[in-house]
Short mmCIF file of N, CA and C in Angstrom, two decimals:
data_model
loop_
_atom_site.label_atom_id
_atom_site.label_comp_id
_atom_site.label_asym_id
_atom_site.label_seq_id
_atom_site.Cartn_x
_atom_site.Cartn_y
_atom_site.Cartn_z
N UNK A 837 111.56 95.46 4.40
CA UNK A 837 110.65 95.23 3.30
C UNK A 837 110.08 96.58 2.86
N UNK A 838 109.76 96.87 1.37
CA UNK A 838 109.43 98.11 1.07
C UNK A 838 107.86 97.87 1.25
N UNK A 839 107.54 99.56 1.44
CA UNK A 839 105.92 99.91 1.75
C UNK A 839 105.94 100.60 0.52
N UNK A 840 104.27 100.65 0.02
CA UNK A 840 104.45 101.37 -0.80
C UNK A 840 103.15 102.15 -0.30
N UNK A 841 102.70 103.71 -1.37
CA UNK A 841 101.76 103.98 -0.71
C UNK A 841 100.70 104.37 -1.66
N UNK A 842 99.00 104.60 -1.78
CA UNK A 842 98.36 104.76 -3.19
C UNK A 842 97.23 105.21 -2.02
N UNK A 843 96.52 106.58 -2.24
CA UNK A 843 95.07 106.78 -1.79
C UNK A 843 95.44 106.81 0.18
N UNK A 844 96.70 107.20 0.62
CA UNK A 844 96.69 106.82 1.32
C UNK A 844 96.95 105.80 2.37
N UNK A 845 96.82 104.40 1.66
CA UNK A 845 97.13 103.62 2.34
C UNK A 845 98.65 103.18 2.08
N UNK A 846 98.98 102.38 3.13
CA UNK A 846 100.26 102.08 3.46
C UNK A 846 100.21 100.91 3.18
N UNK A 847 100.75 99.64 2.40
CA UNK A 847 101.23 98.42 2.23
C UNK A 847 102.32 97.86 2.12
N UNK A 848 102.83 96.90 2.40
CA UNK A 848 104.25 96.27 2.16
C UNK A 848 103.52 95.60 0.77
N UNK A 849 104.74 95.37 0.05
CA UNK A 849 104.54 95.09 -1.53
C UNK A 849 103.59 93.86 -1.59
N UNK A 850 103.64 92.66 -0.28
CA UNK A 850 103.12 91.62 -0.60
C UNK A 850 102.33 91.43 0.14
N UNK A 851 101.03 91.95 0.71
CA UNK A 851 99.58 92.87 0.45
C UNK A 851 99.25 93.21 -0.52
N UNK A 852 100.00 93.96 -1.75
CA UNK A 852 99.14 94.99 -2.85
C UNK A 852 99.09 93.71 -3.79
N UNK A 853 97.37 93.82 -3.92
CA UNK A 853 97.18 92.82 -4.79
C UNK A 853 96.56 94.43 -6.22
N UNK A 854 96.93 94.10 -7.33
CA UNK A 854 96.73 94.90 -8.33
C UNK A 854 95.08 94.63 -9.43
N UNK A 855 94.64 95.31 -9.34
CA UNK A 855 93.29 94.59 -9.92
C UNK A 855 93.03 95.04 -11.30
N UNK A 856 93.05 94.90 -12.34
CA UNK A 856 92.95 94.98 -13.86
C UNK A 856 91.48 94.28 -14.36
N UNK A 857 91.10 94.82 -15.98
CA UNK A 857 89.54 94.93 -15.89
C UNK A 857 89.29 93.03 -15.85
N UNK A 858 90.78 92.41 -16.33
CA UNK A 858 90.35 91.10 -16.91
C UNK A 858 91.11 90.32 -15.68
N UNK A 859 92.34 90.64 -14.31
CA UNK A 859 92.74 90.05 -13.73
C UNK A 859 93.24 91.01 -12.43
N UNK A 860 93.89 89.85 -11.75
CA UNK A 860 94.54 90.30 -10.34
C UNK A 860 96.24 89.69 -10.31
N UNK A 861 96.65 90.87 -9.89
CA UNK A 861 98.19 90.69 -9.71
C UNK A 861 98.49 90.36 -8.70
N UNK A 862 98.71 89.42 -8.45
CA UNK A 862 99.58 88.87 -6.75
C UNK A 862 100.72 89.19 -7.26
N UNK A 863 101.74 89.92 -6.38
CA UNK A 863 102.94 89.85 -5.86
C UNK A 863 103.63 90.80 -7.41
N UNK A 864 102.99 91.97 -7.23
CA UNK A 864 103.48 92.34 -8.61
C UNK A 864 105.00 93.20 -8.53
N UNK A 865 105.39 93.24 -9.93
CA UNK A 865 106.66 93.94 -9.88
C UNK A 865 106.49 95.50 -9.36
N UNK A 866 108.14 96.17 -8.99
CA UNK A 866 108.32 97.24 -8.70
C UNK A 866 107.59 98.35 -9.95
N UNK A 867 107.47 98.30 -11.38
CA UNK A 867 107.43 98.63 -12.61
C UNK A 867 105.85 98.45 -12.60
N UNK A 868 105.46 97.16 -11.96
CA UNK A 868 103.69 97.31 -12.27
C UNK A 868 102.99 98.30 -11.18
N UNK A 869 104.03 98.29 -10.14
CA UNK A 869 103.27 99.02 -8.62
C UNK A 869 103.23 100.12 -9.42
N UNK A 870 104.69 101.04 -9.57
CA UNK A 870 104.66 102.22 -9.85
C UNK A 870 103.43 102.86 -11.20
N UNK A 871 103.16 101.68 -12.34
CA UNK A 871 102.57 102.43 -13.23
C UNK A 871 101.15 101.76 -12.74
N UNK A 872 100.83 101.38 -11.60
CA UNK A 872 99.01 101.02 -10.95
C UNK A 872 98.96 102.42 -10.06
N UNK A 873 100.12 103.28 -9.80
CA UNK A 873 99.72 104.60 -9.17
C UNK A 873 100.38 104.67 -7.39
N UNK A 874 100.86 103.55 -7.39
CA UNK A 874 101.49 103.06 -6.02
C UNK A 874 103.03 104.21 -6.32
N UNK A 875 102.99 104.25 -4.88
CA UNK A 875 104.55 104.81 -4.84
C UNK A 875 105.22 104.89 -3.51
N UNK A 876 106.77 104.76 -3.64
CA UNK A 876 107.63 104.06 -2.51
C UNK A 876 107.43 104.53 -1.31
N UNK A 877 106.68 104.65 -0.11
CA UNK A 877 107.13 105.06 0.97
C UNK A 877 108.31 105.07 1.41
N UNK A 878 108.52 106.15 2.34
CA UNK A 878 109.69 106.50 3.11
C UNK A 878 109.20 106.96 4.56
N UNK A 879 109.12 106.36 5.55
CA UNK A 879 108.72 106.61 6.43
C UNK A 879 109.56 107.99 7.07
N UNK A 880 108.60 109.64 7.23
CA UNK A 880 109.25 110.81 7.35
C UNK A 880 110.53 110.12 8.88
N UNK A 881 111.09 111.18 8.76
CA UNK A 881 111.86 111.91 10.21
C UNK A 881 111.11 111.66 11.08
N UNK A 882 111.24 111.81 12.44
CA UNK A 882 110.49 112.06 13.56
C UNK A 882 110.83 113.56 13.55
N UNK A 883 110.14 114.67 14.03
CA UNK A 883 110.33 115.86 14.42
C UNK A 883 111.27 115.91 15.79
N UNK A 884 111.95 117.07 15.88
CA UNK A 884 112.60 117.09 16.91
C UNK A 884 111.85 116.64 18.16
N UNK A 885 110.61 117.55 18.08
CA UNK A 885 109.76 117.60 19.53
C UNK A 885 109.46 115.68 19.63
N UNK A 886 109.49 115.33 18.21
CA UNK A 886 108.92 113.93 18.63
C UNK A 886 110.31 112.80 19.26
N UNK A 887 111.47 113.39 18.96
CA UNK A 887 112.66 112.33 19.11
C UNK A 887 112.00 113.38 20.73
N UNK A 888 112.34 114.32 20.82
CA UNK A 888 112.18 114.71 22.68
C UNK A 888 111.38 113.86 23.49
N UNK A 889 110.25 113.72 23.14
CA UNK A 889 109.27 113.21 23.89
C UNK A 889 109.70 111.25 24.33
N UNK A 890 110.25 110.92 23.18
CA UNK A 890 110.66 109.28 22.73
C UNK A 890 111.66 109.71 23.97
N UNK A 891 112.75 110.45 23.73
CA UNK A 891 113.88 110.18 24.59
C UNK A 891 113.21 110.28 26.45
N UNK A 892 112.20 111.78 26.52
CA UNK A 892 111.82 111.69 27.94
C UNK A 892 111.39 110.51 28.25
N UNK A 893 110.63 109.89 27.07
CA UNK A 893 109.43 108.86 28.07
C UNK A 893 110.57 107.58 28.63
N UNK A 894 111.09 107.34 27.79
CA UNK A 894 112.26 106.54 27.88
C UNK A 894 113.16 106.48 29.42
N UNK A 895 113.69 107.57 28.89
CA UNK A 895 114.54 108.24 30.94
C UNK A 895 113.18 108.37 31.86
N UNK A 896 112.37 108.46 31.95
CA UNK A 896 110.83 108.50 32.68
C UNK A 896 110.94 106.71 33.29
N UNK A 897 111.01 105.91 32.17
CA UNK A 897 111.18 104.42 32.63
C UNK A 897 112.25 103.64 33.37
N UNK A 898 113.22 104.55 32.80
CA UNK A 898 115.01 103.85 33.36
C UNK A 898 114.54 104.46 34.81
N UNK A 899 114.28 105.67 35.46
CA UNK A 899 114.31 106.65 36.77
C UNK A 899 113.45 105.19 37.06
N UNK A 900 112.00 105.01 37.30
CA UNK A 900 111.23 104.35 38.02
C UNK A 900 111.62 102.93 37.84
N UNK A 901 112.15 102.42 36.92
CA UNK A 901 112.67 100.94 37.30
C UNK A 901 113.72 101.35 38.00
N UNK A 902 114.60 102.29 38.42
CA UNK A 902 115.73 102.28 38.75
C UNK A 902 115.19 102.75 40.50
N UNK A 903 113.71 103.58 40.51
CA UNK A 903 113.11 104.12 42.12
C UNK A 903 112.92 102.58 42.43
N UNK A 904 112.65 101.47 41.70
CA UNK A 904 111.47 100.14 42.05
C UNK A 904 112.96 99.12 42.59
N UNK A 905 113.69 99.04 42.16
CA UNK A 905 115.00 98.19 41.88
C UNK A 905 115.36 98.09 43.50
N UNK A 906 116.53 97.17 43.75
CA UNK A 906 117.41 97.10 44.87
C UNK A 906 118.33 98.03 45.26
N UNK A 907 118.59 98.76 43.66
CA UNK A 907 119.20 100.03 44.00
C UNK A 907 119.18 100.66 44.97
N UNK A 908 117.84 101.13 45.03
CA UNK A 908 117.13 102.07 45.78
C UNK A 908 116.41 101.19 46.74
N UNK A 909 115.55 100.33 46.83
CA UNK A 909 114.50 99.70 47.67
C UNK A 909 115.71 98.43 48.41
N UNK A 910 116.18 99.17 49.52
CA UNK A 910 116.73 98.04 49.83
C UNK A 910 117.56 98.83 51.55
N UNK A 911 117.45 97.80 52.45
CA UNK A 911 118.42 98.51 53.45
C UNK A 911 119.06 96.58 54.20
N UNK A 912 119.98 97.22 55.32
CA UNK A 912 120.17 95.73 55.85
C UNK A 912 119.92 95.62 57.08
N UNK A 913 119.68 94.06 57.32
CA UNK A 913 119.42 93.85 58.75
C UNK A 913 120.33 93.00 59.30
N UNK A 914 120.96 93.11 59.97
CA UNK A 914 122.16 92.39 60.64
C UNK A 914 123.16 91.57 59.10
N UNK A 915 123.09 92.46 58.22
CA UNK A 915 123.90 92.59 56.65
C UNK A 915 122.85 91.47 55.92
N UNK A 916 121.99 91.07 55.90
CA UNK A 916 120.76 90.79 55.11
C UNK A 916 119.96 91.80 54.12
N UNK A 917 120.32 91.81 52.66
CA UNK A 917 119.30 93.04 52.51
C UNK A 917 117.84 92.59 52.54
N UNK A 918 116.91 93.38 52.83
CA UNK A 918 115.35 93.65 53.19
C UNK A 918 114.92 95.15 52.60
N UNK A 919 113.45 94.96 51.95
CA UNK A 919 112.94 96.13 51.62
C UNK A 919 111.54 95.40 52.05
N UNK A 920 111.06 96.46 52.83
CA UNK A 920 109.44 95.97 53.51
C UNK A 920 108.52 97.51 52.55
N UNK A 921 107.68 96.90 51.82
CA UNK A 921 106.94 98.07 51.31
C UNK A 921 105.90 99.21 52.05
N UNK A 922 105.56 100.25 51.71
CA UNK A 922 104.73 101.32 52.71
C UNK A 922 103.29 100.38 53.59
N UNK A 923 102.95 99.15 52.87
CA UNK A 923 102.01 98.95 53.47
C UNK A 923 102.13 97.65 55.01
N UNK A 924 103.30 97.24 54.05
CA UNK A 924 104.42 96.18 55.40
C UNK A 924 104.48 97.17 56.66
N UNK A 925 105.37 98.41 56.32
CA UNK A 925 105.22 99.08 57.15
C UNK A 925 104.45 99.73 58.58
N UNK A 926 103.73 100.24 57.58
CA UNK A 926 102.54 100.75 58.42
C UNK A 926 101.61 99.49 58.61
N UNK A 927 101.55 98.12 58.93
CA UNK A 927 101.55 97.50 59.29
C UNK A 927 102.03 96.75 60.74
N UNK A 928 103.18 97.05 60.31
CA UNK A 928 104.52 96.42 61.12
C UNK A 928 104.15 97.56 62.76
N UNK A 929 104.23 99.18 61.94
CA UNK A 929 104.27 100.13 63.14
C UNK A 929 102.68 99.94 64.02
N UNK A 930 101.66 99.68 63.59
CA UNK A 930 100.25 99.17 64.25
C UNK A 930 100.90 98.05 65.19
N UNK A 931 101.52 97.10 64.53
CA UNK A 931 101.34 95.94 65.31
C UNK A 931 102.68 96.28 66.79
N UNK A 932 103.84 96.96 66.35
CA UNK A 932 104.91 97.58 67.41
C UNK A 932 103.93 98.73 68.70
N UNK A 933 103.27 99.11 67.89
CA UNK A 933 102.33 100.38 68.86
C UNK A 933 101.48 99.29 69.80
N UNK A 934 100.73 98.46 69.10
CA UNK A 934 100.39 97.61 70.15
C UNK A 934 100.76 96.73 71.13
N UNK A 935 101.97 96.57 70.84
CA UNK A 935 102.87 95.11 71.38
C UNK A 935 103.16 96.17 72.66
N UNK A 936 103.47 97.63 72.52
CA UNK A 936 103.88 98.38 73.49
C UNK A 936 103.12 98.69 74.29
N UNK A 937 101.64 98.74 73.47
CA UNK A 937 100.65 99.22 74.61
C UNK A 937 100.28 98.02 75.86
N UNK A 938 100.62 96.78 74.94
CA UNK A 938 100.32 95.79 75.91
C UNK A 938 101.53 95.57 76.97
N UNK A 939 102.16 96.15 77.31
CA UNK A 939 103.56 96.06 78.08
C UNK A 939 104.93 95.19 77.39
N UNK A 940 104.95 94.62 76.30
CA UNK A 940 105.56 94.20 75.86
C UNK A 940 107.09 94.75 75.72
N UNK A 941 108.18 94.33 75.63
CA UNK A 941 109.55 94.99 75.33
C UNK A 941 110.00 94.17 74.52
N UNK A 942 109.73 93.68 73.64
CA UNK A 942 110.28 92.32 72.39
C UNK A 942 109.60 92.33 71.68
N UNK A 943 110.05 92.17 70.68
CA UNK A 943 109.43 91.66 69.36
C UNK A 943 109.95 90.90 68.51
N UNK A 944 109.71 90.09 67.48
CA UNK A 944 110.10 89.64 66.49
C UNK A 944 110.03 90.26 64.71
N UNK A 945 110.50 90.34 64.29
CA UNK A 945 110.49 91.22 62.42
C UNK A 945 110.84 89.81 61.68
N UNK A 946 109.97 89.46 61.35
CA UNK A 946 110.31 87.96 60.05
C UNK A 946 110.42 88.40 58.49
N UNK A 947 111.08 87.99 57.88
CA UNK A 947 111.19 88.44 56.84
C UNK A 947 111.80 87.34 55.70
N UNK A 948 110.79 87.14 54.62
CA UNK A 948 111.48 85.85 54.23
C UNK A 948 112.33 84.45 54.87
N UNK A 949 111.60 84.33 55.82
CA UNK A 949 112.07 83.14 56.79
C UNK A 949 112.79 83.25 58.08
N UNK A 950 113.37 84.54 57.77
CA UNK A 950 114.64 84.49 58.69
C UNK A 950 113.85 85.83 60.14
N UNK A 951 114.66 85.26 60.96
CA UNK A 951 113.61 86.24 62.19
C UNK A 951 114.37 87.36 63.17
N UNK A 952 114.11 88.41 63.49
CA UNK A 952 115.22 89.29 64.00
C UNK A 952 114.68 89.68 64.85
N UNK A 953 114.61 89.10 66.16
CA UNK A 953 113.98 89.60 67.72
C UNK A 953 114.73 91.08 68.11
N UNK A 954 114.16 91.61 68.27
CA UNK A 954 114.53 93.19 68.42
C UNK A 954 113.31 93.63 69.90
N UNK A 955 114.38 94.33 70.32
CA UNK A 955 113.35 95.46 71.30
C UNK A 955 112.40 96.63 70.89
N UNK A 956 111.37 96.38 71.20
CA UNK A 956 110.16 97.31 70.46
C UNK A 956 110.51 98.83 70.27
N UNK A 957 111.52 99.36 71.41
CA UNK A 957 111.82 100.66 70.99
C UNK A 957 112.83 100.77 69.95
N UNK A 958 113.73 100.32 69.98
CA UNK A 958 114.43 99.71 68.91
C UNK A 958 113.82 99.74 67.21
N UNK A 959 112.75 98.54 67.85
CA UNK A 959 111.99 98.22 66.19
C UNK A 959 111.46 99.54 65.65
N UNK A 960 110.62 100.24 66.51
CA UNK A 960 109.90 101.61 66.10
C UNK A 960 111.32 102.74 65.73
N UNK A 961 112.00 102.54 66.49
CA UNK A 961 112.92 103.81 65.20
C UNK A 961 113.73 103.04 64.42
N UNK A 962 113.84 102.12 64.20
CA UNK A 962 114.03 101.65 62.83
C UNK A 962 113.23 101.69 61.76
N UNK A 963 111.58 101.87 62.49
CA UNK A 963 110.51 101.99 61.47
C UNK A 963 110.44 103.28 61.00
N UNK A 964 111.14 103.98 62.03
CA UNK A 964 111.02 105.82 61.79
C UNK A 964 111.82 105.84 60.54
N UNK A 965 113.35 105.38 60.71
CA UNK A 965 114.34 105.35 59.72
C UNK A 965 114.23 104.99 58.53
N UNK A 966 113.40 103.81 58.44
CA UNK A 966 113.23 103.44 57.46
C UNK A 966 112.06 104.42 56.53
N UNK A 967 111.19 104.57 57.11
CA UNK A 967 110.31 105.70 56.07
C UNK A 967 111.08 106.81 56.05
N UNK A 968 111.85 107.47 56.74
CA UNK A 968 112.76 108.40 56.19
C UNK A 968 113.24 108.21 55.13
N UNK A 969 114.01 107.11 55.07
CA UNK A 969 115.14 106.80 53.84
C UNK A 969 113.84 106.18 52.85
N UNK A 970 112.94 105.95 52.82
CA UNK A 970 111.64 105.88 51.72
C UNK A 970 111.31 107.06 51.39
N UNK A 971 111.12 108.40 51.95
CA UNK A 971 110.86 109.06 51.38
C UNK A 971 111.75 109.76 51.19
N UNK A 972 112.86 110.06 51.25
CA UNK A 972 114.14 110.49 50.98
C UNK A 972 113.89 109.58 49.56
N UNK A 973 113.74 108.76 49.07
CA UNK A 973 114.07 108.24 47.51
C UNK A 973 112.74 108.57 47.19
N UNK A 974 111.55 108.71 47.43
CA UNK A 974 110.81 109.04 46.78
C UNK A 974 110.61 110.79 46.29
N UNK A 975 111.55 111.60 47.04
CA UNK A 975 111.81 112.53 47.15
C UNK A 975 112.66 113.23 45.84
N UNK A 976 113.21 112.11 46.42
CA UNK A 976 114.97 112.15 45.13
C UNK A 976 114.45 111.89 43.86
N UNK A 977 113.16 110.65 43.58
CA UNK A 977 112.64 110.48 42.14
C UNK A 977 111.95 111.04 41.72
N UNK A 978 111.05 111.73 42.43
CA UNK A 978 110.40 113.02 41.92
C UNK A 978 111.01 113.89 41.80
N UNK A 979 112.51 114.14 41.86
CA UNK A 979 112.76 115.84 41.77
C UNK A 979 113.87 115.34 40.64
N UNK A 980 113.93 113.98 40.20
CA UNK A 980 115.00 113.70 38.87
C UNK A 980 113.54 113.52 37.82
N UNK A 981 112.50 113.46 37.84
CA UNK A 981 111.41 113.00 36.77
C UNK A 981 111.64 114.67 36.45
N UNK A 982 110.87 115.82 37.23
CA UNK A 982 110.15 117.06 37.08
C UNK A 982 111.83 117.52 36.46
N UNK A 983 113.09 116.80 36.92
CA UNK A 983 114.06 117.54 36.14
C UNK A 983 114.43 117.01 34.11
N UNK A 984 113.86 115.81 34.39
CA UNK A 984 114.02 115.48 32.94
C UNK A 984 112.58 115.92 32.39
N UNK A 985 111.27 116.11 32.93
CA UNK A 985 110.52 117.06 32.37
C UNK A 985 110.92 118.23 31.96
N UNK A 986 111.59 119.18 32.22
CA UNK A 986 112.34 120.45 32.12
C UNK A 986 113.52 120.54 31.00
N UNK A 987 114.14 119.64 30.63
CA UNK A 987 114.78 119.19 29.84
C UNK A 987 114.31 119.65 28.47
N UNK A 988 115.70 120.49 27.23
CA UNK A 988 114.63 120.46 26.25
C UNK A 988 115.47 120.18 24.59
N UNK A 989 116.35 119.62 25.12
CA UNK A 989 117.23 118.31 24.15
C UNK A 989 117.10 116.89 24.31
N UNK A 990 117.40 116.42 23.16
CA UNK A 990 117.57 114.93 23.51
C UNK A 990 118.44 114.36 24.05
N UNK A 991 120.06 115.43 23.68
CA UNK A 991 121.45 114.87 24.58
C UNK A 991 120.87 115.43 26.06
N UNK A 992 120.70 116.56 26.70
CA UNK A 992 120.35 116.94 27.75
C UNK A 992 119.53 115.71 28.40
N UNK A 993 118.25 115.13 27.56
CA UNK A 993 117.78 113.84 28.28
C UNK A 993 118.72 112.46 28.31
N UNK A 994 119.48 112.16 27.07
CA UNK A 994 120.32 111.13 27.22
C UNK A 994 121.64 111.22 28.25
N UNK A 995 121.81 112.51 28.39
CA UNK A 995 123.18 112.29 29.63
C UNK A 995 122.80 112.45 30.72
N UNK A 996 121.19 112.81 31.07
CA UNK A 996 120.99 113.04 32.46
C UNK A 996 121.16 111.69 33.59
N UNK A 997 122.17 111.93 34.45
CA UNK A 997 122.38 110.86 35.60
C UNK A 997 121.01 111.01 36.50
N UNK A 998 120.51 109.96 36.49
CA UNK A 998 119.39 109.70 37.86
C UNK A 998 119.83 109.03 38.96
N UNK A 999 120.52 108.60 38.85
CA UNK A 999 121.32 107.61 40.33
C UNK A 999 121.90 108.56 40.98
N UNK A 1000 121.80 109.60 41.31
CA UNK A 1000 122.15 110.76 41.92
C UNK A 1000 121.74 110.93 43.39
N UNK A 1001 122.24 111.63 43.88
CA UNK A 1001 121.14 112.31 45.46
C UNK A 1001 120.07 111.10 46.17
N UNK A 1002 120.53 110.03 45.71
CA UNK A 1002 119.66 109.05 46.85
C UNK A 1002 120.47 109.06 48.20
N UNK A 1003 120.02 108.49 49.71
CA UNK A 1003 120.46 108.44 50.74
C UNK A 1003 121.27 107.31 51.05
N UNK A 1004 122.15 107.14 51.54
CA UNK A 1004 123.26 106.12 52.08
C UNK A 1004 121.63 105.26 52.40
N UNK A 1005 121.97 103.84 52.09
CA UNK A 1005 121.36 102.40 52.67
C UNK A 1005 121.45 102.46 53.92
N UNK A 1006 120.26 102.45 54.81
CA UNK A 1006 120.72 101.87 56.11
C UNK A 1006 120.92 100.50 56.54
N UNK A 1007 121.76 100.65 57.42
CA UNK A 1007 121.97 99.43 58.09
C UNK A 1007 121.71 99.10 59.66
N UNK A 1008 121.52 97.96 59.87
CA UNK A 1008 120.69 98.03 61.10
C UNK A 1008 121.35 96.44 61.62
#
């Protein structure tokens, strides 16, 4: 739909109501806009710097849905995938530190229903492993963001691969 523009303002044609000493124009012609002082918008270019910024913020979103995803957030447990978040975690390692302090050698890891009795030394370097390979991707997504920050084309941002340099999935 065309905009047109007068004093500034911006309207699509059927908004501009035209006001005359004896009436009002609803829905007036192209011929009445132009001689009431209206004239065609064309919405400019974006500037380079502005297509740059559109394209970073853009790859900025694909990287972190792509850090948040199964892609990345995901390892297996007896070929089950599981992703337990930093606070599961450090959770999980309180409650293994204690199970040990109490003499315990067993444990259980539940996870969406299903239950994986494991030996507490066991469980704790799996807990080690697993924040490794967490921060190994959180590692990896911060050093693909600060690289498409650095970036100073739009093809340079559109071909940059982010699925890059993450760590093999563990399996357990």
């Amino acid at each position: 739909m065309k905009q047109y523009i007068k004093d500034g303002k911006i309207l699509p044609v059927s908004r501009i109501i035209i006001y005359t000493e004896n009436s009002q124009i609803f829905n007036p012609t192209e011929e009445m806009l132009l001689n009431d002082g209206w004239v065609e918008y064309v919405k400019p270019e974006p500037s380079a710097e502005e297509v740059l910024d559109k394209a970073k913020n853009s790859k900025i979103e694909e990287i972190l849905a792509y850090d948040s995803s199964d892609e990345v957030n995901i390892f297996y447990i007896s070929g089950m995938p599981v992703w337990m978040d930093k606070a599961t975690r450090a959770g999980l390692k309180l409650r293994f530190e204690a199970e040990l302090e109490s003499a315990k050698t067993e444990t259980i890891l539940w996870y969406e229903g299903h239950q994986f009795p494991l030996n507490l030394d066991v469980a704790m370097k799996m807990l080690y492993a697993i924040e490794i390979y967490a921060s190994a991707c959180y590692d990896n997504t911060q050093h693909h963001l600060a690289n498409v920050a650095a970036l100073s084309t739009s093809a340079e941002v559109d071909n940059y691969d982010y699925r890059t340099g993450y760590p093999e999935k563990l399996q357990f």
